[in-house]
Short mmCIF file of C-alpha atoms in Angstrom, two decimals:
data_model
loop_
_atom_site.label_atom_id
_atom_site.label_comp_id
_atom_site.label_asym_id
_atom_site.label_seq_id
_atom_site.Cartn_x
_atom_site.Cartn_y
_atom_site.Cartn_z
CA UNK A 71 35.53 -2.10 -45.77
CA UNK A 72 37.83 -2.88 -42.89
CA UNK A 73 37.98 0.88 -42.01
CA UNK A 74 34.67 1.82 -42.18
CA UNK A 75 34.00 -1.65 -39.75
CA UNK A 76 36.72 -0.06 -37.08
CA UNK A 77 35.17 2.69 -37.41
CA UNK A 78 31.69 1.02 -35.82
CA UNK A 79 33.82 -1.11 -33.80
CA UNK A 80 34.50 1.91 -32.36
CA UNK A 81 31.78 3.97 -32.57
CA UNK A 82 29.69 1.10 -30.96
CA UNK A 83 32.68 1.48 -27.06
CA UNK A 84 32.24 5.09 -27.42
CA UNK A 85 28.26 3.99 -26.95
CA UNK A 86 27.95 4.54 -22.82
CA UNK A 87 25.97 1.51 -21.57
CA UNK A 88 22.69 1.55 -19.51
CA UNK A 89 22.96 0.83 -16.54
CA UNK A 90 21.33 -1.79 -15.53
CA UNK A 91 18.14 -1.99 -11.84
CA UNK A 92 18.34 -5.56 -11.01
CA UNK A 93 14.25 -6.11 -9.25
CA UNK A 94 13.81 -9.43 -6.48
CA UNK A 95 10.74 -10.67 -6.57
CA UNK A 96 8.99 -13.27 -5.79
CA UNK A 97 8.48 -16.59 -8.24
CA UNK A 98 4.36 -17.03 -7.66
CA UNK A 99 2.25 -15.63 -11.05
CA UNK A 100 1.09 -12.72 -8.51
CA UNK A 101 4.02 -11.93 -7.67
CA UNK A 102 5.63 -11.38 -11.22
CA UNK A 103 2.58 -9.38 -11.89
CA UNK A 104 3.03 -7.08 -8.85
CA UNK A 105 6.92 -6.64 -10.06
CA UNK A 106 6.22 -5.67 -13.66
CA UNK A 107 3.22 -3.23 -12.19
CA UNK A 108 6.38 -0.99 -9.84
CA UNK A 109 8.39 -1.54 -13.26
CA UNK A 110 6.32 -0.28 -15.29
CA UNK A 111 6.23 2.78 -13.52
CA UNK A 112 10.22 2.48 -12.75
CA UNK A 113 10.83 2.73 -16.79
CA UNK A 114 8.17 5.61 -17.58
CA UNK A 115 10.03 7.96 -14.96
CA UNK A 116 13.00 6.89 -15.96
CA UNK A 117 13.69 5.79 -19.30
CA UNK A 118 17.75 6.07 -19.42
CA UNK A 119 17.55 3.05 -16.57
CA UNK A 120 17.21 -0.99 -17.70
CA UNK A 121 16.02 -3.11 -15.17
CA UNK A 122 16.05 -6.34 -14.96
CA UNK A 123 13.55 -8.85 -13.51
CA UNK A 124 15.32 -12.03 -10.85
CA UNK A 125 12.89 -14.18 -9.36
CA UNK A 126 13.62 -16.53 -6.28
CA UNK A 127 11.18 -19.06 -4.39
CA UNK A 128 11.34 -17.74 -0.20
CA UNK A 129 11.28 -20.06 2.65
CA UNK A 130 6.90 -19.47 3.06
CA UNK A 131 7.01 -20.74 -0.88
CA UNK A 132 8.63 -24.59 0.40
CA UNK A 133 6.55 -24.45 2.79
CA UNK A 134 3.05 -25.53 2.01
CA UNK A 135 1.63 -27.81 3.74
CA UNK A 136 1.70 -25.91 7.93
CA UNK A 137 -0.26 -23.10 8.15
CA UNK A 138 1.41 -20.61 8.15
CA UNK A 139 1.45 -19.40 12.03
CA UNK A 140 2.60 -22.83 13.37
CA UNK A 141 5.97 -22.22 11.46
CA UNK A 142 6.81 -19.71 13.53
CA UNK A 143 9.08 -17.57 10.96
CA UNK A 144 8.85 -13.38 10.86
CA UNK A 145 10.70 -13.51 7.55
CA UNK A 146 8.46 -16.61 5.45
CA UNK A 147 8.53 -14.95 2.55
CA UNK A 148 11.84 -11.80 2.11
CA UNK A 149 14.65 -13.98 3.64
CA UNK A 150 16.30 -15.29 0.86
CA UNK A 151 14.97 -11.98 -0.91
CA UNK A 152 16.96 -9.97 1.37
CA UNK A 153 19.96 -12.56 1.56
CA UNK A 154 19.79 -11.17 -2.29
CA UNK A 155 19.84 -7.54 -1.46
CA UNK A 156 22.32 -7.90 0.82
CA UNK A 157 24.68 -9.97 -1.99
CA UNK A 158 24.55 -7.22 -3.93
CA UNK A 159 22.28 -9.08 -6.43
CA UNK A 160 19.77 -7.65 -6.67
CA UNK A 161 18.99 -3.97 -5.97
CA UNK A 162 14.98 -3.92 -5.06
CA UNK A 163 12.81 -5.88 -3.93
CA UNK A 164 9.61 -5.65 -4.23
CA UNK A 165 7.06 -6.91 -1.18
CA UNK A 166 3.27 -7.33 -1.04
CA UNK A 167 3.96 -4.58 2.77
CA UNK A 168 2.44 -7.22 4.90
CA UNK A 169 4.68 -9.12 4.89
CA UNK A 170 7.52 -7.41 5.79
CA UNK A 171 7.96 -7.51 9.36
CA UNK A 172 8.06 -4.10 11.60
CA UNK A 173 11.56 -4.13 12.20
CA UNK A 174 13.19 -5.10 9.89
CA UNK A 175 17.25 -6.85 9.40
CA UNK A 176 19.98 -3.51 9.45
CA UNK A 177 20.52 -2.42 6.06
CA UNK A 178 17.36 -3.12 5.37
CA UNK A 179 14.28 0.62 4.28
CA UNK A 180 11.69 0.07 2.90
CA UNK A 181 11.78 3.35 0.25
CA UNK A 182 8.33 3.29 -1.16
CA UNK A 183 4.81 2.75 -0.46
CA UNK A 184 2.64 1.53 -3.81
CA UNK A 185 -0.46 3.24 -3.82
CA UNK A 186 -2.48 0.40 -2.25
CA UNK A 187 -5.46 -1.80 -3.92
CA UNK A 188 -8.81 -2.58 -1.63
CA UNK A 189 -7.36 -3.99 1.35
CA UNK A 190 -10.43 -5.74 2.25
CA UNK A 191 -10.74 -9.76 2.40
CA UNK A 192 -13.13 -11.55 -0.22
CA UNK A 193 -14.59 -15.11 0.34
CA UNK A 194 -14.00 -16.70 -3.09
CA UNK A 195 -17.54 -19.41 -3.44
CA UNK A 196 -17.36 -22.49 -4.29
CA UNK A 197 -19.09 -22.67 -8.61
CA UNK A 198 -22.17 -25.23 -6.40
CA UNK A 199 -22.92 -22.39 -4.33
CA UNK A 200 -22.73 -18.72 -5.71
CA UNK A 201 -24.69 -16.53 -5.10
CA UNK A 202 -24.45 -17.31 -1.26
CA UNK A 203 -22.86 -15.48 1.28
CA UNK A 204 -20.72 -16.22 4.63
CA UNK A 205 -23.59 -16.38 6.73
CA UNK A 206 -26.18 -18.57 3.93
CA UNK A 207 -23.86 -21.51 3.63
CA UNK A 208 -25.26 -24.29 5.73
CA UNK A 209 -24.02 -25.78 8.41
CA UNK A 210 -21.16 -26.43 9.29
CA UNK A 211 -19.52 -25.58 5.91
CA UNK A 212 -16.21 -24.93 5.37
CA UNK A 213 -14.45 -22.19 4.90
CA UNK A 214 -10.68 -22.55 4.35
CA UNK A 215 -7.96 -19.73 5.20
CA UNK A 216 -3.93 -19.59 5.88
CA UNK A 217 -4.54 -16.73 8.05
CA UNK A 218 -5.00 -17.07 11.63
CA UNK A 219 -6.63 -13.20 11.84
CA UNK A 220 -9.52 -14.26 9.62
CA UNK A 221 -10.03 -17.51 10.98
CA UNK A 222 -10.09 -15.67 14.56
CA UNK A 223 -12.81 -12.70 13.29
CA UNK A 224 -15.16 -15.24 11.56
CA UNK A 225 -15.32 -17.52 13.60
CA UNK A 226 -17.35 -14.69 16.46
CA UNK A 227 -18.80 -13.70 13.48
CA UNK A 228 -20.09 -16.43 11.61
CA UNK A 229 -20.02 -19.49 14.58
CA UNK A 230 -22.51 -22.48 12.05
CA UNK A 231 -18.81 -22.66 9.91
CA UNK A 232 -16.32 -24.40 10.61
CA UNK A 233 -12.20 -23.26 9.62
CA UNK A 234 -9.56 -24.67 7.83
CA UNK A 235 -6.32 -23.82 6.81
CA UNK A 236 -5.58 -23.40 2.85
CA UNK A 237 -2.55 -23.32 2.02
CA UNK A 238 -0.30 -22.33 -1.16
CA UNK A 239 -0.54 -19.82 -4.79
CA UNK A 240 -3.64 -17.61 -5.54
CA UNK A 241 -3.97 -20.17 -8.68
CA UNK A 242 -3.36 -23.12 -5.78
CA UNK A 243 -6.58 -22.66 -3.48
CA UNK A 244 -8.64 -21.57 -6.41
CA UNK A 245 -8.16 -25.17 -8.49
CA UNK A 246 -7.87 -26.68 -4.89
CA UNK A 247 -11.61 -25.38 -3.76
CA UNK A 248 -12.74 -25.53 -7.38
CA UNK A 249 -11.88 -29.58 -7.79
CA UNK A 250 -11.31 -31.06 -4.27
CA UNK A 251 -14.90 -30.71 -2.35
CA UNK A 252 -12.88 -29.90 0.62
CA UNK A 253 -14.43 -26.32 0.55
CA UNK A 254 -17.45 -24.40 0.81
CA UNK A 255 -15.37 -21.13 0.56
CA UNK A 256 -11.92 -20.05 0.66
CA UNK A 257 -10.61 -16.13 1.91
CA UNK A 258 -7.99 -14.82 0.18
CA UNK A 259 -7.02 -10.70 -0.41
CA UNK A 260 -9.28 -8.54 -2.70
CA UNK A 261 -6.53 -6.60 -4.15
CA UNK A 262 -4.37 -9.74 -5.05
CA UNK A 263 -7.67 -11.29 -6.84
CA UNK A 264 -7.63 -7.64 -8.84
CA UNK A 265 -4.50 -8.33 -9.48
CA UNK A 266 -4.48 -11.37 -11.00
CA UNK A 267 -7.71 -9.99 -13.99
CA UNK A 268 -9.96 -11.95 -11.50
CA UNK A 269 -12.13 -9.72 -9.93
CA UNK A 270 -15.18 -12.35 -11.04
CA UNK A 271 -14.70 -15.02 -8.86
CA UNK A 272 -15.48 -12.02 -5.65
CA UNK A 273 -18.44 -13.41 -3.70
CA UNK A 274 -17.93 -10.89 -1.27
CA UNK A 275 -16.48 -8.36 0.31
CA UNK A 276 -15.96 -8.55 4.22
CA UNK A 277 -15.43 -5.16 5.62
CA UNK A 278 -14.41 -4.29 8.58
CA UNK A 279 -17.90 -5.37 10.80
CA UNK A 280 -17.40 -9.02 9.02
CA UNK A 281 -12.79 -8.99 9.29
CA UNK A 282 -10.62 -6.58 9.60
CA UNK A 283 -8.14 -6.58 7.43
CA UNK A 284 -4.10 -6.90 7.74
CA UNK A 285 -1.40 -4.37 8.24
CA UNK A 286 -0.40 -3.23 4.94
CA UNK A 287 -2.86 -5.08 3.61
CA UNK A 288 -3.24 -4.05 -0.41
CA UNK A 289 0.06 -2.43 -0.68
CA UNK A 290 3.46 -3.65 -2.12
CA UNK A 291 6.42 -2.48 -0.30
CA UNK A 292 9.66 -1.20 -2.21
CA UNK A 293 12.70 -3.38 -0.38
CA UNK A 294 16.36 -1.04 -0.87
CA UNK A 295 19.64 -1.70 1.47
CA UNK A 296 19.67 1.05 4.29
CA UNK A 297 22.68 3.45 2.67
CA UNK A 298 22.31 2.98 -0.79
CA UNK A 299 21.33 6.27 -1.51
CA UNK A 300 20.53 6.53 -5.37
CA UNK A 301 18.18 3.30 -4.64
CA UNK A 302 16.31 5.31 -2.55
CA UNK A 303 16.27 7.82 -4.93
CA UNK A 304 15.71 5.95 -7.52
CA UNK A 305 12.16 4.58 -5.75
CA UNK A 306 11.70 7.49 -3.41
CA UNK A 307 9.10 8.65 -5.83
CA UNK A 308 6.19 5.68 -6.26
CA UNK A 309 5.49 6.78 -2.02
CA UNK A 310 2.14 7.24 -2.51
CA UNK A 311 1.84 9.75 0.27
CA UNK A 312 -1.68 8.33 1.74
CA UNK A 313 -0.95 4.61 1.46
CA UNK A 314 2.38 5.63 3.95
CA UNK A 315 0.81 6.96 6.78
CA UNK A 316 -2.33 5.14 6.75
CA UNK A 317 0.64 1.93 6.83
CA UNK A 318 3.23 3.82 8.84
CA UNK A 319 0.10 3.64 11.51
CA UNK A 320 -0.94 0.30 11.04
CA UNK A 321 2.85 -1.17 11.40
CA UNK A 322 3.67 1.20 14.15
CA UNK A 323 0.22 -0.58 15.95
CA UNK A 324 1.58 -4.19 15.34
CA UNK A 325 5.34 -3.57 15.75
CA UNK A 326 4.06 -2.53 19.80
CA UNK A 327 1.30 -4.94 19.77
CA UNK A 328 4.76 -7.06 19.33
CA UNK A 329 2.48 -8.78 16.52
CA UNK A 330 2.58 -11.22 13.21
CA UNK A 331 1.87 -13.80 11.67
CA UNK A 332 1.08 -16.00 15.17
CA UNK A 333 -1.39 -14.11 16.92
CA UNK A 334 -4.69 -12.72 15.57
CA UNK A 335 -4.06 -8.89 14.82
CA UNK A 336 -6.20 -6.40 12.11
CA UNK A 337 -6.49 -2.80 11.60
CA UNK A 338 -8.80 -0.73 9.67
CA UNK A 339 -6.97 3.01 8.83
CA UNK A 340 -8.64 5.90 7.03
CA UNK A 341 -7.28 9.46 7.43
CA UNK A 342 -9.02 12.92 7.52
CA UNK A 343 -7.56 15.21 7.18
CA UNK A 344 -5.07 17.90 8.81
CA UNK A 345 -2.45 19.85 8.39
CA UNK A 346 1.23 19.95 9.81
CA UNK A 347 4.28 21.80 9.62
CA UNK A 348 7.14 19.89 9.06
CA UNK A 349 9.62 18.97 12.36
CA UNK A 350 13.21 18.57 12.12
CA UNK A 351 14.37 14.68 11.04
CA UNK A 352 16.62 12.41 13.53
CA UNK A 353 16.32 8.58 12.40
CA UNK A 354 14.61 8.56 9.37
CA UNK A 355 13.03 5.36 9.40
CA UNK A 356 9.49 4.69 10.99
CA UNK A 357 8.66 0.78 10.93
CA UNK A 358 11.16 0.02 8.83
CA UNK A 359 9.35 2.76 5.88
CA UNK A 360 12.00 6.16 5.04
CA UNK A 361 10.74 8.79 2.91
CA UNK A 362 12.65 11.63 3.33
CA UNK A 363 10.05 13.65 0.22
CA UNK A 364 6.66 13.05 2.50
CA UNK A 365 6.93 16.07 4.93
CA UNK A 366 7.92 14.23 8.92
CA UNK A 367 5.80 15.23 11.21
CA UNK A 368 2.50 13.57 9.64
CA UNK A 369 4.57 10.50 9.83
CA UNK A 370 5.39 11.54 13.67
CA UNK A 371 1.57 11.59 13.80
CA UNK A 372 0.75 8.33 12.28
CA UNK A 373 3.33 6.24 13.79
CA UNK A 374 2.26 7.96 17.45
CA UNK A 375 -1.12 6.60 16.49
CA UNK A 376 0.15 3.63 15.93
CA UNK A 377 1.48 3.38 19.56
CA UNK A 378 -1.68 5.48 21.75
CA UNK A 379 -3.91 2.48 20.15
CA UNK A 380 -1.85 -0.37 21.04
CA UNK A 381 -1.08 1.21 24.64
CA UNK A 382 -4.98 1.70 24.82
CA UNK A 383 -5.69 -1.82 24.11
CA UNK A 384 -2.80 -3.25 26.20
CA UNK A 385 -3.44 -1.35 29.17
CA UNK A 386 -6.83 -3.49 28.52
CA UNK A 387 -5.93 -6.47 28.75
CA UNK A 388 -4.80 -6.73 24.88
CA UNK A 389 -1.67 -8.66 26.19
CA UNK A 390 -2.79 -11.57 27.88
CA UNK A 391 -4.99 -12.37 25.26
CA UNK A 392 -2.22 -12.01 22.60
CA UNK A 393 0.07 -14.85 25.04
CA UNK A 394 -3.24 -17.43 25.66
CA UNK A 395 -3.97 -17.13 21.46
CA UNK A 396 0.59 -17.89 21.08
CA UNK A 397 0.04 -20.48 23.38
CA UNK A 398 -3.42 -21.85 21.85
CA UNK A 399 -1.91 -21.55 18.62
CA UNK A 400 2.04 -23.48 19.83
CA UNK A 401 0.00 -26.18 21.05
CA UNK A 402 -2.41 -27.29 18.43
#
């Protein structure tokens, strides 16, 4: 009996342990759903690895009584997760790409930009206004949004409406809409509603002529330590080439404009067919993104496109407009 027990113990010791990859995420339901989808893909690609999800709260999750544009912090939803990455408590972090600043702290990079879902904004109406559109809402109806970008565009397009800040995760904002009688509608990202399985709440999709979307909206970014080549190789297969190029162009545009949460910067991008030869690689990162498995030349072209458009707008007076927007935002 004891002989068999010893043999079993020795066999157990000889069995190699599966490597555990620790994945950081925010605690919200949407963040967990997004992280679960990335981990499911990685598990399918790497059946010999184990993945452990570690959830934590960020500054943006804790400050719920102030509009995002007023807080003045560039890494509201990323800082605590990056601290965990720096301390080697996690190996990679899954973010909504639009939450990641265009300049990352030293030592970090975006190792994967996953396939984008719809980047457009959606209108969710209070039950008594279902069937309406923003255009047909009554005069002085209050529309909730946490985004200066959305409010700035929609105020101009729909001057009969009033826009008011609404904070909280998706569940909280929908509850405020349905229960408080304060808002006639709220504006949310279509991708978030789709990922939560709440497509039936979408009353109107806002197309670019009504409201252009945020840089990186609808895409997920996987942040890693820039020198962790093993993990970079592991997540690099998640890059979606079209999403990657669009998001490099968008992030390059935003970085050159020096935009952020406190100014209303919006984009709309599309890929047109084109052939590119690969070129030499200097700095592996472009606007914080590392994608060694994607041809370099299209990435540089995307970055240059963003810079060119930003330069064009700056030459036409965009800097003055953004400066005034910042001042107005700080004054209110």
